[in-house]
Short mmCIF file of N, CA, C and O in Angstrom, two decimals:
data_model
loop_
_atom_site.label_atom_id
_atom_site.label_comp_id
_atom_site.label_asym_id
_atom_site.label_seq_id
_atom_site.Cartn_x
_atom_site.Cartn_y
_atom_site.Cartn_z
N MET Q 3 101.97 -0.42 81.51
CA MET Q 3 101.72 -0.25 82.92
C MET Q 3 102.21 1.12 83.40
O MET Q 3 101.56 1.73 84.24
N ILE Q 4 103.33 1.58 82.86
CA ILE Q 4 103.86 2.88 83.27
C ILE Q 4 102.91 4.00 82.87
O ILE Q 4 102.70 4.96 83.64
N GLU Q 5 102.29 3.88 81.69
CA GLU Q 5 101.32 4.89 81.25
C GLU Q 5 100.11 4.92 82.18
O GLU Q 5 99.60 5.99 82.52
N ASN Q 6 99.65 3.73 82.57
CA ASN Q 6 98.53 3.67 83.52
C ASN Q 6 98.90 4.26 84.87
O ASN Q 6 98.10 4.93 85.50
N LEU Q 7 100.12 4.01 85.30
CA LEU Q 7 100.58 4.56 86.57
C LEU Q 7 100.67 6.08 86.52
O LEU Q 7 100.31 6.76 87.48
N LYS Q 8 101.12 6.62 85.40
CA LYS Q 8 101.18 8.08 85.25
C LYS Q 8 99.77 8.68 85.27
O LYS Q 8 99.55 9.72 85.89
N LYS Q 9 98.85 8.00 84.60
CA LYS Q 9 97.48 8.50 84.53
C LYS Q 9 96.74 8.33 85.86
O LYS Q 9 95.93 9.19 86.23
N ASN Q 10 97.02 7.27 86.57
CA ASN Q 10 96.31 6.95 87.80
C ASN Q 10 97.18 7.11 89.04
O ASN Q 10 96.99 6.40 90.02
N ARG Q 11 98.10 8.04 89.02
CA ARG Q 11 99.01 8.19 90.16
C ARG Q 11 98.28 8.57 91.44
O ARG Q 11 98.70 8.22 92.53
N PHE Q 12 97.18 9.31 91.32
CA PHE Q 12 96.40 9.66 92.51
C PHE Q 12 95.90 8.40 93.21
O PHE Q 12 96.02 8.27 94.43
N TRP Q 13 95.36 7.45 92.43
CA TRP Q 13 94.84 6.22 93.03
C TRP Q 13 95.96 5.32 93.53
O TRP Q 13 95.77 4.58 94.50
N PHE Q 14 97.13 5.40 92.90
CA PHE Q 14 98.29 4.67 93.39
C PHE Q 14 98.69 5.18 94.77
O PHE Q 14 98.96 4.39 95.69
N ILE Q 15 98.70 6.48 94.93
CA ILE Q 15 99.06 7.07 96.22
C ILE Q 15 98.01 6.71 97.28
O ILE Q 15 98.33 6.42 98.43
N LYS Q 16 96.73 6.71 96.89
CA LYS Q 16 95.68 6.32 97.84
C LYS Q 16 95.82 4.86 98.25
O LYS Q 16 95.54 4.49 99.40
N ALA Q 17 96.24 4.00 97.33
CA ALA Q 17 96.49 2.60 97.67
C ALA Q 17 97.62 2.50 98.68
O ALA Q 17 97.52 1.76 99.67
N LEU Q 18 98.68 3.26 98.46
CA LEU Q 18 99.80 3.24 99.41
C LEU Q 18 99.39 3.80 100.77
O LEU Q 18 99.84 3.32 101.81
N GLU Q 19 98.54 4.83 100.77
CA GLU Q 19 98.06 5.38 102.03
C GLU Q 19 97.19 4.37 102.78
O GLU Q 19 97.24 4.30 104.01
N THR Q 20 96.42 3.59 102.05
CA THR Q 20 95.60 2.56 102.69
C THR Q 20 96.49 1.46 103.27
O THR Q 20 96.25 0.98 104.39
N TYR Q 21 97.53 1.09 102.53
CA TYR Q 21 98.50 0.14 103.09
C TYR Q 21 99.17 0.73 104.33
O TYR Q 21 99.46 0.01 105.29
N SER Q 22 99.45 2.03 104.32
CA SER Q 22 100.10 2.64 105.48
C SER Q 22 99.19 2.62 106.70
O SER Q 22 99.67 2.49 107.83
N LEU Q 23 97.88 2.72 106.49
CA LEU Q 23 96.95 2.62 107.61
C LEU Q 23 96.97 1.21 108.20
O LEU Q 23 96.98 1.04 109.43
N ALA Q 24 97.01 0.21 107.33
CA ALA Q 24 97.12 -1.17 107.82
C ALA Q 24 98.44 -1.37 108.57
O ALA Q 24 98.47 -2.00 109.63
N LEU Q 25 99.52 -0.83 108.04
CA LEU Q 25 100.82 -0.94 108.70
C LEU Q 25 100.82 -0.22 110.05
O LEU Q 25 101.41 -0.71 111.02
N TYR Q 26 100.12 0.91 110.14
CA TYR Q 26 100.00 1.64 111.40
C TYR Q 26 99.37 0.75 112.47
O TYR Q 26 99.85 0.69 113.61
N PHE Q 27 98.30 0.04 112.10
CA PHE Q 27 97.65 -0.83 113.08
C PHE Q 27 98.50 -2.04 113.42
O PHE Q 27 98.48 -2.50 114.56
N ILE Q 28 99.25 -2.56 112.47
CA ILE Q 28 100.13 -3.68 112.76
C ILE Q 28 101.21 -3.25 113.75
O ILE Q 28 101.50 -3.94 114.73
N VAL Q 29 101.81 -2.09 113.53
CA VAL Q 29 102.86 -1.59 114.43
C VAL Q 29 102.27 -1.26 115.79
O VAL Q 29 102.85 -1.59 116.83
N LYS Q 30 101.11 -0.63 115.81
CA LYS Q 30 100.49 -0.25 117.08
C LYS Q 30 100.13 -1.51 117.88
O LYS Q 30 100.30 -1.54 119.09
N ARG Q 31 99.65 -2.54 117.21
CA ARG Q 31 99.27 -3.79 117.89
C ARG Q 31 100.51 -4.52 118.41
O ARG Q 31 100.52 -5.04 119.52
N SER Q 32 101.57 -4.57 117.60
CA SER Q 32 102.77 -5.30 118.04
C SER Q 32 103.51 -4.56 119.14
O SER Q 32 104.18 -5.18 119.95
N ALA Q 33 103.37 -3.23 119.17
CA ALA Q 33 104.02 -2.46 120.23
C ALA Q 33 103.23 -2.55 121.54
O ALA Q 33 103.76 -2.30 122.61
N GLY Q 34 101.94 -2.87 121.44
CA GLY Q 34 101.12 -3.01 122.64
C GLY Q 34 100.72 -1.70 123.27
O GLY Q 34 100.32 -1.66 124.43
N THR Q 35 100.79 -0.60 122.53
CA THR Q 35 100.42 0.71 123.06
C THR Q 35 99.02 1.07 122.57
O THR Q 35 98.85 1.66 121.52
N PHE Q 36 98.02 0.68 123.34
CA PHE Q 36 96.64 0.97 122.98
C PHE Q 36 96.14 2.11 123.84
O PHE Q 36 96.16 2.04 125.06
N ASP Q 37 95.67 3.18 123.21
CA ASP Q 37 95.01 4.22 123.98
C ASP Q 37 93.54 4.28 123.62
O ASP Q 37 92.87 5.22 123.94
N TRP Q 38 93.04 3.26 122.94
CA TRP Q 38 91.63 3.27 122.52
C TRP Q 38 90.93 2.00 122.96
O TRP Q 38 90.24 1.34 122.19
N ILE Q 39 91.05 1.66 124.22
CA ILE Q 39 90.48 0.41 124.72
C ILE Q 39 88.95 0.42 124.64
O ILE Q 39 88.34 -0.58 124.26
N HIS Q 40 88.31 1.53 124.92
CA HIS Q 40 86.85 1.61 124.91
C HIS Q 40 86.37 2.51 123.78
O HIS Q 40 85.64 3.47 124.00
N SER Q 41 86.77 2.21 122.57
CA SER Q 41 86.35 3.00 121.41
C SER Q 41 86.16 2.06 120.22
O SER Q 41 86.50 0.88 120.30
N PRO Q 42 85.63 2.57 119.13
CA PRO Q 42 85.47 1.73 117.94
C PRO Q 42 86.79 1.18 117.41
O PRO Q 42 86.82 0.14 116.77
N LEU Q 43 87.89 1.84 117.69
CA LEU Q 43 89.18 1.36 117.22
C LEU Q 43 89.61 0.07 117.90
O LEU Q 43 90.47 -0.64 117.39
N ALA Q 44 89.01 -0.23 119.05
CA ALA Q 44 89.33 -1.49 119.73
C ALA Q 44 88.89 -2.68 118.89
O ALA Q 44 89.48 -3.76 118.98
N VAL Q 45 87.90 -2.49 118.05
CA VAL Q 45 87.45 -3.54 117.15
C VAL Q 45 88.17 -3.45 115.81
O VAL Q 45 88.56 -4.46 115.22
N LEU Q 46 88.37 -2.23 115.32
CA LEU Q 46 88.92 -2.04 113.98
C LEU Q 46 90.42 -2.31 113.89
O LEU Q 46 90.96 -2.32 112.79
N ASP Q 47 91.09 -2.53 115.00
CA ASP Q 47 92.52 -2.85 114.92
C ASP Q 47 92.78 -4.35 114.96
O ASP Q 47 93.92 -4.79 115.04
N ASP Q 48 91.72 -5.15 114.88
CA ASP Q 48 91.86 -6.61 114.86
C ASP Q 48 92.35 -7.08 113.50
O ASP Q 48 92.13 -6.42 112.48
N PRO Q 49 92.99 -8.25 113.45
CA PRO Q 49 93.55 -8.75 112.18
C PRO Q 49 92.58 -8.86 111.01
O PRO Q 49 92.97 -8.56 109.88
N PRO Q 50 91.31 -9.26 111.20
CA PRO Q 50 90.44 -9.31 110.01
C PRO Q 50 90.24 -7.94 109.36
O PRO Q 50 90.19 -7.83 108.13
N PHE Q 51 90.15 -6.88 110.16
CA PHE Q 51 89.97 -5.55 109.60
C PHE Q 51 91.26 -5.05 108.95
O PHE Q 51 91.21 -4.33 107.95
N ILE Q 52 92.40 -5.43 109.52
CA ILE Q 52 93.67 -5.06 108.89
C ILE Q 52 93.80 -5.78 107.55
O ILE Q 52 94.26 -5.19 106.56
N PHE Q 53 93.37 -7.03 107.48
CA PHE Q 53 93.38 -7.77 106.22
C PHE Q 53 92.45 -7.11 105.20
O PHE Q 53 92.79 -7.01 104.01
N LEU Q 54 91.27 -6.66 105.64
CA LEU Q 54 90.35 -5.97 104.73
C LEU Q 54 90.94 -4.66 104.23
O LEU Q 54 90.72 -4.27 103.08
N LEU Q 55 91.68 -3.96 105.08
CA LEU Q 55 92.39 -2.75 104.63
C LEU Q 55 93.37 -3.08 103.53
O LEU Q 55 93.46 -2.36 102.52
N ALA Q 56 94.12 -4.15 103.71
CA ALA Q 56 95.07 -4.57 102.68
C ALA Q 56 94.35 -4.96 101.39
O ALA Q 56 94.83 -4.66 100.29
N CYS Q 57 93.18 -5.58 101.50
CA CYS Q 57 92.41 -5.95 100.30
C CYS Q 57 91.93 -4.71 99.56
O CYS Q 57 92.01 -4.64 98.33
N VAL Q 58 91.45 -3.71 100.29
CA VAL Q 58 91.00 -2.47 99.66
C VAL Q 58 92.19 -1.75 99.02
O VAL Q 58 92.08 -1.22 97.90
N GLY Q 59 93.32 -1.75 99.68
CA GLY Q 59 94.53 -1.16 99.09
C GLY Q 59 94.94 -1.89 97.83
O GLY Q 59 95.37 -1.28 96.85
N THR Q 60 94.78 -3.20 97.82
CA THR Q 60 95.13 -3.99 96.64
C THR Q 60 94.18 -3.71 95.48
O THR Q 60 94.60 -3.62 94.33
N VAL Q 61 92.90 -3.54 95.78
CA VAL Q 61 91.92 -3.18 94.74
C VAL Q 61 92.31 -1.85 94.10
O VAL Q 61 92.28 -1.70 92.88
N ALA Q 62 92.69 -0.87 94.91
CA ALA Q 62 93.11 0.43 94.37
C ALA Q 62 94.42 0.31 93.60
O ALA Q 62 94.59 0.96 92.56
N LEU Q 63 95.32 -0.52 94.08
CA LEU Q 63 96.59 -0.71 93.39
C LEU Q 63 96.40 -1.37 92.03
O LEU Q 63 97.04 -0.98 91.04
N VAL Q 64 95.51 -2.34 91.95
CA VAL Q 64 95.23 -3.00 90.67
C VAL Q 64 94.66 -1.99 89.68
O VAL Q 64 95.04 -1.96 88.51
N TYR Q 65 93.77 -1.13 90.14
CA TYR Q 65 93.22 -0.11 89.24
C TYR Q 65 94.31 0.85 88.78
O TYR Q 65 94.35 1.23 87.60
N ALA Q 66 95.16 1.26 89.68
CA ALA Q 66 96.21 2.23 89.33
C ALA Q 66 97.20 1.64 88.33
O ALA Q 66 97.67 2.36 87.45
N LEU Q 67 97.51 0.38 88.44
CA LEU Q 67 98.52 -0.22 87.57
C LEU Q 67 97.96 -0.73 86.25
O LEU Q 67 98.63 -0.65 85.22
N TRP Q 68 96.73 -1.24 86.25
CA TRP Q 68 96.21 -1.86 85.04
C TRP Q 68 94.99 -1.16 84.46
O TRP Q 68 94.49 -1.57 83.42
N ASN Q 69 94.47 -0.13 85.12
CA ASN Q 69 93.37 0.68 84.59
C ASN Q 69 92.20 -0.19 84.13
O ASN Q 69 91.75 -0.10 82.98
N VAL Q 70 91.70 -1.00 85.02
CA VAL Q 70 90.59 -1.90 84.71
C VAL Q 70 89.35 -1.08 84.38
O VAL Q 70 88.99 -0.16 85.11
N LYS Q 71 88.68 -1.41 83.25
CA LYS Q 71 87.56 -0.59 82.81
C LYS Q 71 86.24 -1.34 82.74
O LYS Q 71 85.28 -0.83 82.19
N HIS Q 72 86.15 -2.55 83.23
CA HIS Q 72 84.88 -3.26 83.15
C HIS Q 72 84.33 -3.60 84.53
O HIS Q 72 85.05 -3.52 85.53
N LEU Q 73 83.05 -3.94 84.56
CA LEU Q 73 82.34 -4.33 85.78
C LEU Q 73 82.32 -3.23 86.85
O LEU Q 73 82.38 -3.51 88.04
N TYR Q 74 82.25 -1.98 86.43
CA TYR Q 74 82.18 -0.84 87.36
C TYR Q 74 83.31 -0.87 88.38
O TYR Q 74 83.14 -0.53 89.55
N TYR Q 75 84.49 -1.26 87.95
CA TYR Q 75 85.62 -1.43 88.85
C TYR Q 75 86.01 -0.11 89.53
O TYR Q 75 86.25 -0.09 90.73
N LYS Q 76 86.04 0.98 88.75
CA LYS Q 76 86.46 2.26 89.34
C LYS Q 76 85.45 2.72 90.39
O LYS Q 76 85.84 3.22 91.45
N GLN Q 77 84.17 2.56 90.12
CA GLN Q 77 83.16 2.97 91.09
C GLN Q 77 83.23 2.13 92.36
O GLN Q 77 83.09 2.65 93.46
N ILE Q 78 83.45 0.83 92.19
CA ILE Q 78 83.59 -0.04 93.36
C ILE Q 78 84.84 0.32 94.15
O ILE Q 78 84.82 0.40 95.38
N MET Q 79 85.94 0.59 93.44
CA MET Q 79 87.19 0.95 94.10
C MET Q 79 87.05 2.27 94.86
O MET Q 79 87.44 2.35 96.03
N THR Q 80 86.48 3.29 94.23
CA THR Q 80 86.34 4.57 94.93
C THR Q 80 85.34 4.47 96.09
O THR Q 80 85.55 5.08 97.14
N GLY Q 81 84.31 3.67 95.91
CA GLY Q 81 83.34 3.48 97.00
C GLY Q 81 83.94 2.78 98.20
O GLY Q 81 83.72 3.20 99.34
N THR Q 82 84.72 1.73 97.95
CA THR Q 82 85.33 1.03 99.08
C THR Q 82 86.40 1.88 99.76
O THR Q 82 86.50 1.88 100.98
N LEU Q 83 87.19 2.60 98.96
CA LEU Q 83 88.19 3.49 99.57
C LEU Q 83 87.52 4.57 100.41
O LEU Q 83 87.96 4.86 101.54
N THR Q 84 86.48 5.19 99.88
CA THR Q 84 85.77 6.23 100.63
C THR Q 84 85.17 5.67 101.91
O THR Q 84 85.27 6.28 102.97
N PHE Q 85 84.54 4.51 101.81
CA PHE Q 85 83.93 3.89 102.99
C PHE Q 85 84.97 3.58 104.06
O PHE Q 85 84.78 3.89 105.24
N VAL Q 86 86.08 2.97 103.65
CA VAL Q 86 87.12 2.60 104.61
C VAL Q 86 87.68 3.83 105.30
O VAL Q 86 87.81 3.88 106.53
N TRP Q 87 88.02 4.85 104.53
CA TRP Q 87 88.61 6.04 105.14
C TRP Q 87 87.61 6.82 105.97
O TRP Q 87 87.97 7.43 106.98
N LEU Q 88 86.33 6.81 105.59
CA LEU Q 88 85.31 7.46 106.41
C LEU Q 88 85.14 6.73 107.74
O LEU Q 88 85.07 7.37 108.80
N VAL Q 89 85.09 5.42 107.71
CA VAL Q 89 84.94 4.64 108.94
C VAL Q 89 86.13 4.88 109.87
O VAL Q 89 85.95 5.11 111.07
N PHE Q 90 87.32 4.85 109.32
CA PHE Q 90 88.49 5.04 110.19
C PHE Q 90 88.63 6.48 110.65
O PHE Q 90 89.07 6.71 111.78
N PHE Q 91 88.24 7.44 109.83
CA PHE Q 91 88.25 8.84 110.29
C PHE Q 91 87.30 9.01 111.46
O PHE Q 91 87.67 9.59 112.49
N LEU Q 92 86.08 8.53 111.31
CA LEU Q 92 85.11 8.66 112.40
C LEU Q 92 85.57 7.89 113.64
O LEU Q 92 85.37 8.36 114.77
N SER Q 93 86.20 6.75 113.45
CA SER Q 93 86.70 5.97 114.60
C SER Q 93 87.83 6.69 115.31
O SER Q 93 87.90 6.69 116.54
N PHE Q 94 88.74 7.30 114.54
CA PHE Q 94 89.81 8.07 115.16
C PHE Q 94 89.26 9.26 115.93
O PHE Q 94 89.72 9.57 117.03
N VAL Q 95 88.28 9.94 115.37
CA VAL Q 95 87.68 11.09 116.05
C VAL Q 95 86.98 10.64 117.34
O VAL Q 95 87.13 11.28 118.39
N LEU Q 96 86.22 9.55 117.25
CA LEU Q 96 85.56 9.05 118.46
C LEU Q 96 86.56 8.59 119.52
O LEU Q 96 86.36 8.83 120.72
N ALA Q 97 87.64 7.96 119.10
CA ALA Q 97 88.68 7.56 120.05
C ALA Q 97 89.30 8.79 120.71
O ALA Q 97 89.56 8.77 121.93
N ASP Q 98 89.52 9.84 119.93
CA ASP Q 98 90.06 11.07 120.51
C ASP Q 98 89.09 11.71 121.50
O ASP Q 98 89.49 12.24 122.53
N ILE Q 99 87.80 11.64 121.18
CA ILE Q 99 86.80 12.19 122.10
C ILE Q 99 86.77 11.38 123.40
O ILE Q 99 86.73 11.95 124.49
N PHE Q 100 86.83 10.04 123.29
CA PHE Q 100 86.82 9.21 124.49
C PHE Q 100 88.05 9.43 125.35
O PHE Q 100 87.98 9.37 126.57
N ILE Q 101 89.19 9.67 124.71
CA ILE Q 101 90.43 9.89 125.45
C ILE Q 101 90.49 11.30 126.02
O ILE Q 101 91.07 11.54 127.07
N GLY Q 102 89.88 12.25 125.32
CA GLY Q 102 89.89 13.63 125.77
C GLY Q 102 90.87 14.50 125.02
O GLY Q 102 91.21 15.58 125.47
N ARG Q 103 91.33 14.03 123.87
CA ARG Q 103 92.23 14.84 123.04
C ARG Q 103 91.41 15.69 122.08
O ARG Q 103 90.27 15.39 121.79
N ILE Q 104 92.06 16.73 121.58
CA ILE Q 104 91.41 17.56 120.55
C ILE Q 104 91.32 16.75 119.26
O ILE Q 104 90.26 16.32 118.87
N LEU Q 105 92.41 16.56 118.57
CA LEU Q 105 92.49 15.70 117.38
C LEU Q 105 93.90 15.13 117.31
O LEU Q 105 94.87 15.86 117.44
N SER Q 106 93.99 13.87 117.05
CA SER Q 106 95.29 13.23 116.93
C SER Q 106 95.76 13.27 115.48
O SER Q 106 94.99 13.56 114.56
N PHE Q 107 97.03 12.94 115.28
CA PHE Q 107 97.58 12.92 113.93
C PHE Q 107 96.86 11.92 113.03
O PHE Q 107 96.56 12.25 111.88
N PRO Q 108 96.56 10.69 113.49
CA PRO Q 108 95.83 9.76 112.61
C PRO Q 108 94.46 10.29 112.17
O PRO Q 108 94.05 10.06 111.04
N ALA Q 109 93.76 11.01 113.04
CA ALA Q 109 92.47 11.57 112.66
C ALA Q 109 92.63 12.65 111.59
O ALA Q 109 91.87 12.70 110.62
N ILE Q 110 93.63 13.49 111.75
CA ILE Q 110 93.89 14.53 110.75
C ILE Q 110 94.33 13.91 109.44
O ILE Q 110 93.88 14.33 108.36
N TYR Q 111 95.18 12.91 109.51
CA TYR Q 111 95.65 12.19 108.31
C TYR Q 111 94.48 11.56 107.57
O TYR Q 111 94.35 11.70 106.35
N ALA Q 112 93.60 10.87 108.30
CA ALA Q 112 92.44 10.24 107.69
C ALA Q 112 91.51 11.27 107.08
O ALA Q 112 90.92 11.05 106.01
N PHE Q 113 91.37 12.43 107.73
CA PHE Q 113 90.53 13.49 107.18
C PHE Q 113 91.05 13.98 105.84
O PHE Q 113 90.28 14.15 104.88
N PHE Q 114 92.35 14.20 105.73
CA PHE Q 114 92.90 14.71 104.48
C PHE Q 114 92.87 13.66 103.38
O PHE Q 114 92.65 13.99 102.21
N VAL Q 115 93.08 12.40 103.72
CA VAL Q 115 92.97 11.35 102.71
C VAL Q 115 91.52 11.25 102.23
O VAL Q 115 91.26 11.19 101.02
N LEU Q 116 90.58 11.26 103.15
CA LEU Q 116 89.17 11.19 102.80
C LEU Q 116 88.74 12.39 101.96
O LEU Q 116 88.05 12.24 100.95
N SER Q 117 89.14 13.58 102.36
CA SER Q 117 88.76 14.76 101.58
C SER Q 117 89.41 14.76 100.21
O SER Q 117 88.81 15.24 99.24
N GLY Q 118 90.61 14.21 100.08
CA GLY Q 118 91.24 14.09 98.77
C GLY Q 118 90.48 13.15 97.86
O GLY Q 118 90.30 13.43 96.66
N ILE Q 119 90.01 12.04 98.41
CA ILE Q 119 89.23 11.08 97.62
C ILE Q 119 87.92 11.71 97.17
O ILE Q 119 87.54 11.63 96.00
N VAL Q 120 87.23 12.36 98.09
CA VAL Q 120 85.94 12.98 97.75
C VAL Q 120 86.14 14.09 96.72
O VAL Q 120 85.36 14.20 95.76
N ALA Q 121 87.18 14.89 96.87
CA ALA Q 121 87.45 15.96 95.91
C ALA Q 121 87.76 15.39 94.53
O ALA Q 121 87.30 15.91 93.51
N GLU Q 122 88.53 14.32 94.48
CA GLU Q 122 88.87 13.70 93.19
C GLU Q 122 87.62 13.13 92.52
O GLU Q 122 87.45 13.28 91.30
N VAL Q 123 86.76 12.52 93.28
CA VAL Q 123 85.53 11.97 92.72
C VAL Q 123 84.62 13.09 92.22
O VAL Q 123 84.03 12.99 91.13
N LEU Q 124 84.51 14.17 92.98
CA LEU Q 124 83.63 15.27 92.57
C LEU Q 124 84.17 16.03 91.37
O LEU Q 124 83.41 16.47 90.52
N VAL Q 125 85.49 16.20 91.31
CA VAL Q 125 86.08 16.99 90.22
C VAL Q 125 86.18 16.18 88.93
O VAL Q 125 85.79 16.64 87.86
N LYS Q 126 86.69 14.96 89.01
CA LYS Q 126 86.91 14.17 87.80
C LYS Q 126 85.79 13.18 87.50
O LYS Q 126 85.74 12.64 86.41
N GLY Q 127 84.97 12.91 88.48
CA GLY Q 127 83.83 12.03 88.26
C GLY Q 127 84.18 10.67 88.00
O GLY Q 127 84.19 9.70 87.68
#
């Protein structure tokens, strides 16, 4: 498992970043500080979507730790990670536009995570 973790450390970090996004929404919801009442984030911060974030993070974590090589697991994992981070990046940007901000930290964070995933897929295939 340690060898797989060394080889797949990029995907391990992406799994942790996906968990951090779910944790961000849990903290934001429990604190009751919503600045995105009329934006796509008003739907995406609900518990089912937070649960799906945790599921996608778990899929990436399983790949990072056990290096699953059958049933197109890596392609499914990278596709779901890319989709999730693209949706949340666009939602953060739209929420910032609705509020009137330039770009918030979550939007910038999602952009760099998304660009890292796309770069890794393009470079290593």
